[in-house]
Structures are given as C-alpha cells and as structure tokens.
C-alpha cells in the first residue's frame, strides 16, 4: 500500500509542476498573440490555468477536479501554446534546423 501512496504522491507532484509550467508559460506570452491565434484571451487562460494549479494543490488526485484541471492544462499545452509560439516566432532557434544556411538547408554538397 505504501508503494501506491508514493506513486500517487509523485503523480500529484507531476500534475502540480505541469500545471505550474503551463500557468507561467501563459503569463509570459504576449496578449496580442492570443487574439491573433484566435485562442480566447490571455486573462481567460490565466484564470483557467490558475484554477487548475490551485485545484491540483488542494485536492487529491483521485477526485474529479484535478482531472478537469489536467484536461484544461493539456488543451493549453497541445492547442493554444503551439499556435501562440507560431505567431510570436516560438523560442529557441526561431525555426529551421541547425543545418540551415543563409540560402536554405545544407545538403552536404549534393
């Protein structure tokens, strides 16, 4: 029984971290990017993800409220975040692969 309790604690911690990451990511994105991507508004997603984070902190994982919060977080991460990153230019390398040159991809001289 102790192993199951440890597993549920780790799963709950993972949900808290996942929803916290989504909340922070939504907070640092530009407001106009949400409207340009036609994905509701920034305050809407901050409220939804903030509630998901708080619910994950307060309720045990086997109740239905953390599951609803998980669904909202997954919707943000899978649908909204990629659309906003595409509009704002993403992050990291700004598109393309590491082998792209100034005139297109490098193909090894073929």
JSON list of C-alpha atoms in Angstrom, two decimals:
[
{"chain": "A", "resi": 1, "resn": "UNK", "atom": "CA", "xyz": [0.00, 0.00, 0.00]},
{"chain": "A", "resi": 2, "resn": "UNK", "atom": "CA", "xyz": [2.90, 2.36, 0.72]},
{"chain": "A", "resi": 3, "resn": "UNK", "atom": "CA", "xyz": [4.16, 1.99, -2.85]},
{"chain": "A", "resi": 4, "resn": "UNK", "atom": "CA", "xyz": [0.77, 3.05, -4.25]},
{"chain": "A", "resi": 5, "resn": "UNK", "atom": "CA", "xyz": [0.68, 6.07, -1.94]},
{"chain": "A", "resi": 6, "resn": "UNK", "atom": "CA", "xyz": [4.17, 7.09, -3.08]},
{"chain": "A", "resi": 7, "resn": "UNK", "atom": "CA", "xyz": [3.15, 6.68, -6.72]},
{"chain": "A", "resi": 8, "resn": "UNK", "atom": "CA", "xyz": [0.04, 8.83, -6.21]},
{"chain": "A", "resi": 9, "resn": "UNK", "atom": "CA", "xyz": [2.12, 11.48, -4.44]},
{"chain": "A", "resi": 10, "resn": "UNK", "atom": "CA", "xyz": [4.59, 11.57, -7.34]},
{"chain": "A", "resi": 11, "resn": "UNK", "atom": "CA", "xyz": [1.74, 11.74, -9.85]},
{"chain": "A", "resi": 12, "resn": "UNK", "atom": "CA", "xyz": [0.18, 14.60, -7.90]},
{"chain": "A", "resi": 13, "resn": "UNK", "atom": "CA", "xyz": [3.51, 16.41, -7.80]},
{"chain": "A", "resi": 14, "resn": "UNK", "atom": "CA", "xyz": [3.89, 15.93, -11.57]},
{"chain": "A", "resi": 15, "resn": "UNK", "atom": "CA", "xyz": [0.43, 17.44, -12.14]},
{"chain": "A", "resi": 16, "resn": "UNK", "atom": "CA", "xyz": [1.31, 20.43, -9.96]},
{"chain": "A", "resi": 17, "resn": "UNK", "atom": "CA", "xyz": [4.55, 21.01, -11.87]},
{"chain": "A", "resi": 18, "resn": "UNK", "atom": "CA", "xyz": [2.81, 20.55, -15.25]},
{"chain": "A", "resi": 19, "resn": "UNK", "atom": "CA", "xyz": [0.01, 22.99, -14.44]},
{"chain": "A", "resi": 20, "resn": "UNK", "atom": "CA", "xyz": [2.50, 25.44, -12.91]},
{"chain": "A", "resi": 21, "resn": "UNK", "atom": "CA", "xyz": [4.63, 25.37, -16.04]},
{"chain": "A", "resi": 22, "resn": "UNK", "atom": "CA", "xyz": [1.57, 25.99, -18.22]},
{"chain": "A", "resi": 23, "resn": "UNK", "atom": "CA", "xyz": [0.49, 28.89, -15.98]},
{"chain": "A", "resi": 24, "resn": "UNK", "atom": "CA", "xyz": [3.92, 30.51, -16.13]},
{"chain": "A", "resi": 25, "resn": "UNK", "atom": "CA", "xyz": [4.12, 29.96, -19.89]},
{"chain": "A", "resi": 26, "resn": "UNK", "atom": "CA", "xyz": [0.70, 31.58, -20.37]},
{"chain": "A", "resi": 27, "resn": "UNK", "atom": "CA", "xyz": [1.73, 34.52, -18.19]},
{"chain": "A", "resi": 28, "resn": "UNK", "atom": "CA", "xyz": [4.86, 35.35, -20.20]},
{"chain": "A", "resi": 29, "resn": "UNK", "atom": "CA", "xyz": [3.19, 35.23, -23.63]},
{"chain": "A", "resi": 30, "resn": "UNK", "atom": "CA", "xyz": [2.05, 38.46, -25.28]},
{"chain": "A", "resi": 31, "resn": "UNK", "atom": "CA", "xyz": [-1.62, 39.43, -25.02]},
{"chain": "A", "resi": 32, "resn": "UNK", "atom": "CA", "xyz": [-1.99, 40.21, -28.73]},
{"chain": "A", "resi": 33, "resn": "UNK", "atom": "CA", "xyz": [-0.71, 36.75, -29.69]},
{"chain": "A", "resi": 34, "resn": "UNK", "atom": "CA", "xyz": [-3.75, 35.13, -28.08]},
{"chain": "A", "resi": 35, "resn": "UNK", "atom": "CA", "xyz": [-6.10, 37.28, -30.16]},
{"chain": "A", "resi": 36, "resn": "UNK", "atom": "CA", "xyz": [-4.05, 36.76, -33.32]},
{"chain": "A", "resi": 37, "resn": "UNK", "atom": "CA", "xyz": [-4.14, 32.97, -32.83]},
{"chain": "A", "resi": 38, "resn": "UNK", "atom": "CA", "xyz": [-7.91, 33.19, -32.13]},
{"chain": "A", "resi": 39, "resn": "UNK", "atom": "CA", "xyz": [-7.47, 31.26, -28.84]},
{"chain": "A", "resi": 40, "resn": "UNK", "atom": "CA", "xyz": [-9.63, 33.23, -26.36]},
{"chain": "A", "resi": 41, "resn": "UNK", "atom": "CA", "xyz": [-7.75, 35.88, -24.35]},
{"chain": "A", "resi": 42, "resn": "UNK", "atom": "CA", "xyz": [-4.75, 35.90, -22.04]},
{"chain": "A", "resi": 43, "resn": "UNK", "atom": "CA", "xyz": [-6.82, 36.63, -18.90]},
{"chain": "A", "resi": 44, "resn": "UNK", "atom": "CA", "xyz": [-9.13, 33.71, -19.75]},
{"chain": "A", "resi": 45, "resn": "UNK", "atom": "CA", "xyz": [-6.23, 31.26, -19.94]},
{"chain": "A", "resi": 46, "resn": "UNK", "atom": "CA", "xyz": [-4.56, 32.71, -16.83]},
{"chain": "A", "resi": 47, "resn": "UNK", "atom": "CA", "xyz": [-7.77, 32.20, -14.84]},
{"chain": "A", "resi": 48, "resn": "UNK", "atom": "CA", "xyz": [-8.32, 28.66, -16.16]},
{"chain": "A", "resi": 49, "resn": "UNK", "atom": "CA", "xyz": [-4.72, 27.59, -15.61]},
{"chain": "A", "resi": 50, "resn": "UNK", "atom": "CA", "xyz": [-4.55, 29.33, -12.24]},
{"chain": "A", "resi": 51, "resn": "UNK", "atom": "CA", "xyz": [-7.64, 27.45, -11.09]},
{"chain": "A", "resi": 52, "resn": "UNK", "atom": "CA", "xyz": [-6.15, 24.20, -12.40]},
{"chain": "A", "resi": 53, "resn": "UNK", "atom": "CA", "xyz": [-2.95, 24.87, -10.43]},
{"chain": "A", "resi": 54, "resn": "UNK", "atom": "CA", "xyz": [-4.84, 25.66, -7.22]},
{"chain": "A", "resi": 55, "resn": "UNK", "atom": "CA", "xyz": [-7.10, 22.62, -7.61]},
{"chain": "A", "resi": 56, "resn": "UNK", "atom": "CA", "xyz": [-4.05, 20.39, -8.09]},
{"chain": "A", "resi": 57, "resn": "UNK", "atom": "CA", "xyz": [-2.57, 21.80, -4.89]},
{"chain": "A", "resi": 58, "resn": "UNK", "atom": "CA", "xyz": [-5.70, 21.40, -2.77]},
{"chain": "A", "resi": 59, "resn": "UNK", "atom": "CA", "xyz": [-7.46, 18.24, -3.91]},
{"chain": "A", "resi": 60, "resn": "UNK", "atom": "CA", "xyz": [-6.29, 14.62, -4.05]},
{"chain": "A", "resi": 61, "resn": "UNK", "atom": "CA", "xyz": [-5.60, 13.23, -7.49]},
{"chain": "A", "resi": 62, "resn": "UNK", "atom": "CA", "xyz": [-8.38, 10.64, -7.32]},
{"chain": "A", "resi": 63, "resn": "UNK", "atom": "CA", "xyz": [-11.12, 13.30, -7.23]},
{"chain": "A", "resi": 64, "resn": "UNK", "atom": "CA", "xyz": [-12.61, 14.68, -10.43]},
{"chain": "A", "resi": 65, "resn": "UNK", "atom": "CA", "xyz": [-11.48, 18.32, -10.07]},
{"chain": "A", "resi": 66, "resn": "UNK", "atom": "CA", "xyz": [-7.76, 17.65, -10.70]},
{"chain": "A", "resi": 67, "resn": "UNK", "atom": "CA", "xyz": [-8.75, 15.64, -13.78]},
{"chain": "A", "resi": 68, "resn": "UNK", "atom": "CA", "xyz": [-10.69, 18.65, -15.12]},
{"chain": "A", "resi": 69, "resn": "UNK", "atom": "CA", "xyz": [-7.65, 20.83, -14.41]},
{"chain": "A", "resi": 70, "resn": "UNK", "atom": "CA", "xyz": [-5.43, 18.35, -16.20]},
{"chain": "A", "resi": 71, "resn": "UNK", "atom": "CA", "xyz": [-7.69, 18.45, -19.26]},
{"chain": "A", "resi": 72, "resn": "UNK", "atom": "CA", "xyz": [-7.56, 22.27, -19.31]},
{"chain": "A", "resi": 73, "resn": "UNK", "atom": "CA", "xyz": [-3.77, 22.20, -18.98]},
{"chain": "A", "resi": 74, "resn": "UNK", "atom": "CA", "xyz": [-3.43, 19.66, -21.79]},
{"chain": "A", "resi": 75, "resn": "UNK", "atom": "CA", "xyz": [-5.68, 21.77, -24.05]},
{"chain": "A", "resi": 76, "resn": "UNK", "atom": "CA", "xyz": [-3.45, 24.78, -23.42]},
{"chain": "A", "resi": 77, "resn": "UNK", "atom": "CA", "xyz": [-0.21, 22.85, -24.00]},
{"chain": "A", "resi": 78, "resn": "UNK", "atom": "CA", "xyz": [-1.37, 20.99, -27.12]},
{"chain": "A", "resi": 79, "resn": "UNK", "atom": "CA", "xyz": [-3.58, 23.57, -28.84]},
{"chain": "A", "resi": 80, "resn": "UNK", "atom": "CA", "xyz": [-3.03, 27.10, -27.58]},
{"chain": "A", "resi": 81, "resn": "UNK", "atom": "CA", "xyz": [0.70, 27.14, -26.85]},
{"chain": "A", "resi": 82, "resn": "UNK", "atom": "CA", "xyz": [1.83, 25.91, -30.31]},
{"chain": "A", "resi": 83, "resn": "UNK", "atom": "CA", "xyz": [-0.46, 28.42, -32.04]},
{"chain": "A", "resi": 84, "resn": "UNK", "atom": "CA", "xyz": [0.91, 31.28, -29.94]},
{"chain": "A", "resi": 85, "resn": "UNK", "atom": "CA", "xyz": [4.51, 30.16, -30.42]},
{"chain": "A", "resi": 86, "resn": "UNK", "atom": "CA", "xyz": [3.96, 30.07, -34.19]},
{"chain": "A", "resi": 87, "resn": "UNK", "atom": "CA", "xyz": [2.69, 33.66, -34.15]},
{"chain": "A", "resi": 88, "resn": "UNK", "atom": "CA", "xyz": [5.37, 35.01, -31.81]},
{"chain": "A", "resi": 89, "resn": "UNK", "atom": "CA", "xyz": [8.19, 33.17, -33.52]},
{"chain": "A", "resi": 90, "resn": "UNK", "atom": "CA", "xyz": [8.50, 30.44, -30.89]},
{"chain": "A", "resi": 91, "resn": "UNK", "atom": "CA", "xyz": [11.64, 30.25, -28.90]},
{"chain": "A", "resi": 92, "resn": "UNK", "atom": "CA", "xyz": [14.99, 28.59, -29.16]},
{"chain": "A", "resi": 93, "resn": "UNK", "atom": "CA", "xyz": [16.30, 28.53, -32.73]},
{"chain": "A", "resi": 94, "resn": "UNK", "atom": "CA", "xyz": [13.45, 30.50, -34.29]},
{"chain": "A", "resi": 95, "resn": "UNK", "atom": "CA", "xyz": [12.51, 27.80, -36.77]},
{"chain": "A", "resi": 96, "resn": "UNK", "atom": "CA", "xyz": [14.56, 25.79, -39.21]},
{"chain": "A", "resi": 97, "resn": "UNK", "atom": "CA", "xyz": [17.11, 23.17, -38.41]},
{"chain": "A", "resi": 98, "resn": "UNK", "atom": "CA", "xyz": [20.65, 23.59, -37.17]},
{"chain": "A", "resi": 99, "resn": "UNK", "atom": "CA", "xyz": [21.97, 22.73, -40.65]},
{"chain": "A", "resi": 100, "resn": "UNK", "atom": "CA", "xyz": [20.17, 25.60, -42.37]},
{"chain": "A", "resi": 101, "resn": "UNK", "atom": "CA", "xyz": [22.38, 28.16, -44.01]},
{"chain": "A", "resi": 102, "resn": "UNK", "atom": "CA", "xyz": [21.54, 31.65, -45.25]},
{"chain": "A", "resi": 103, "resn": "UNK", "atom": "CA", "xyz": [20.18, 30.23, -48.56]},
{"chain": "A", "resi": 104, "resn": "UNK", "atom": "CA", "xyz": [18.37, 27.17, -47.25]},
{"chain": "A", "resi": 105, "resn": "UNK", "atom": "CA", "xyz": [19.25, 23.76, -45.82]},
{"chain": "A", "resi": 106, "resn": "UNK", "atom": "CA", "xyz": [22.75, 22.42, -46.24]},
{"chain": "A", "resi": 107, "resn": "UNK", "atom": "CA", "xyz": [22.65, 19.08, -48.02]},
{"chain": "A", "resi": 108, "resn": "UNK", "atom": "CA", "xyz": [26.30, 18.06, -47.93]},
{"chain": "A", "resi": 109, "resn": "UNK", "atom": "CA", "xyz": [27.27, 19.39, -51.37]},
{"chain": "A", "resi": 110, "resn": "UNK", "atom": "CA", "xyz": [24.92, 17.13, -53.32]}
]
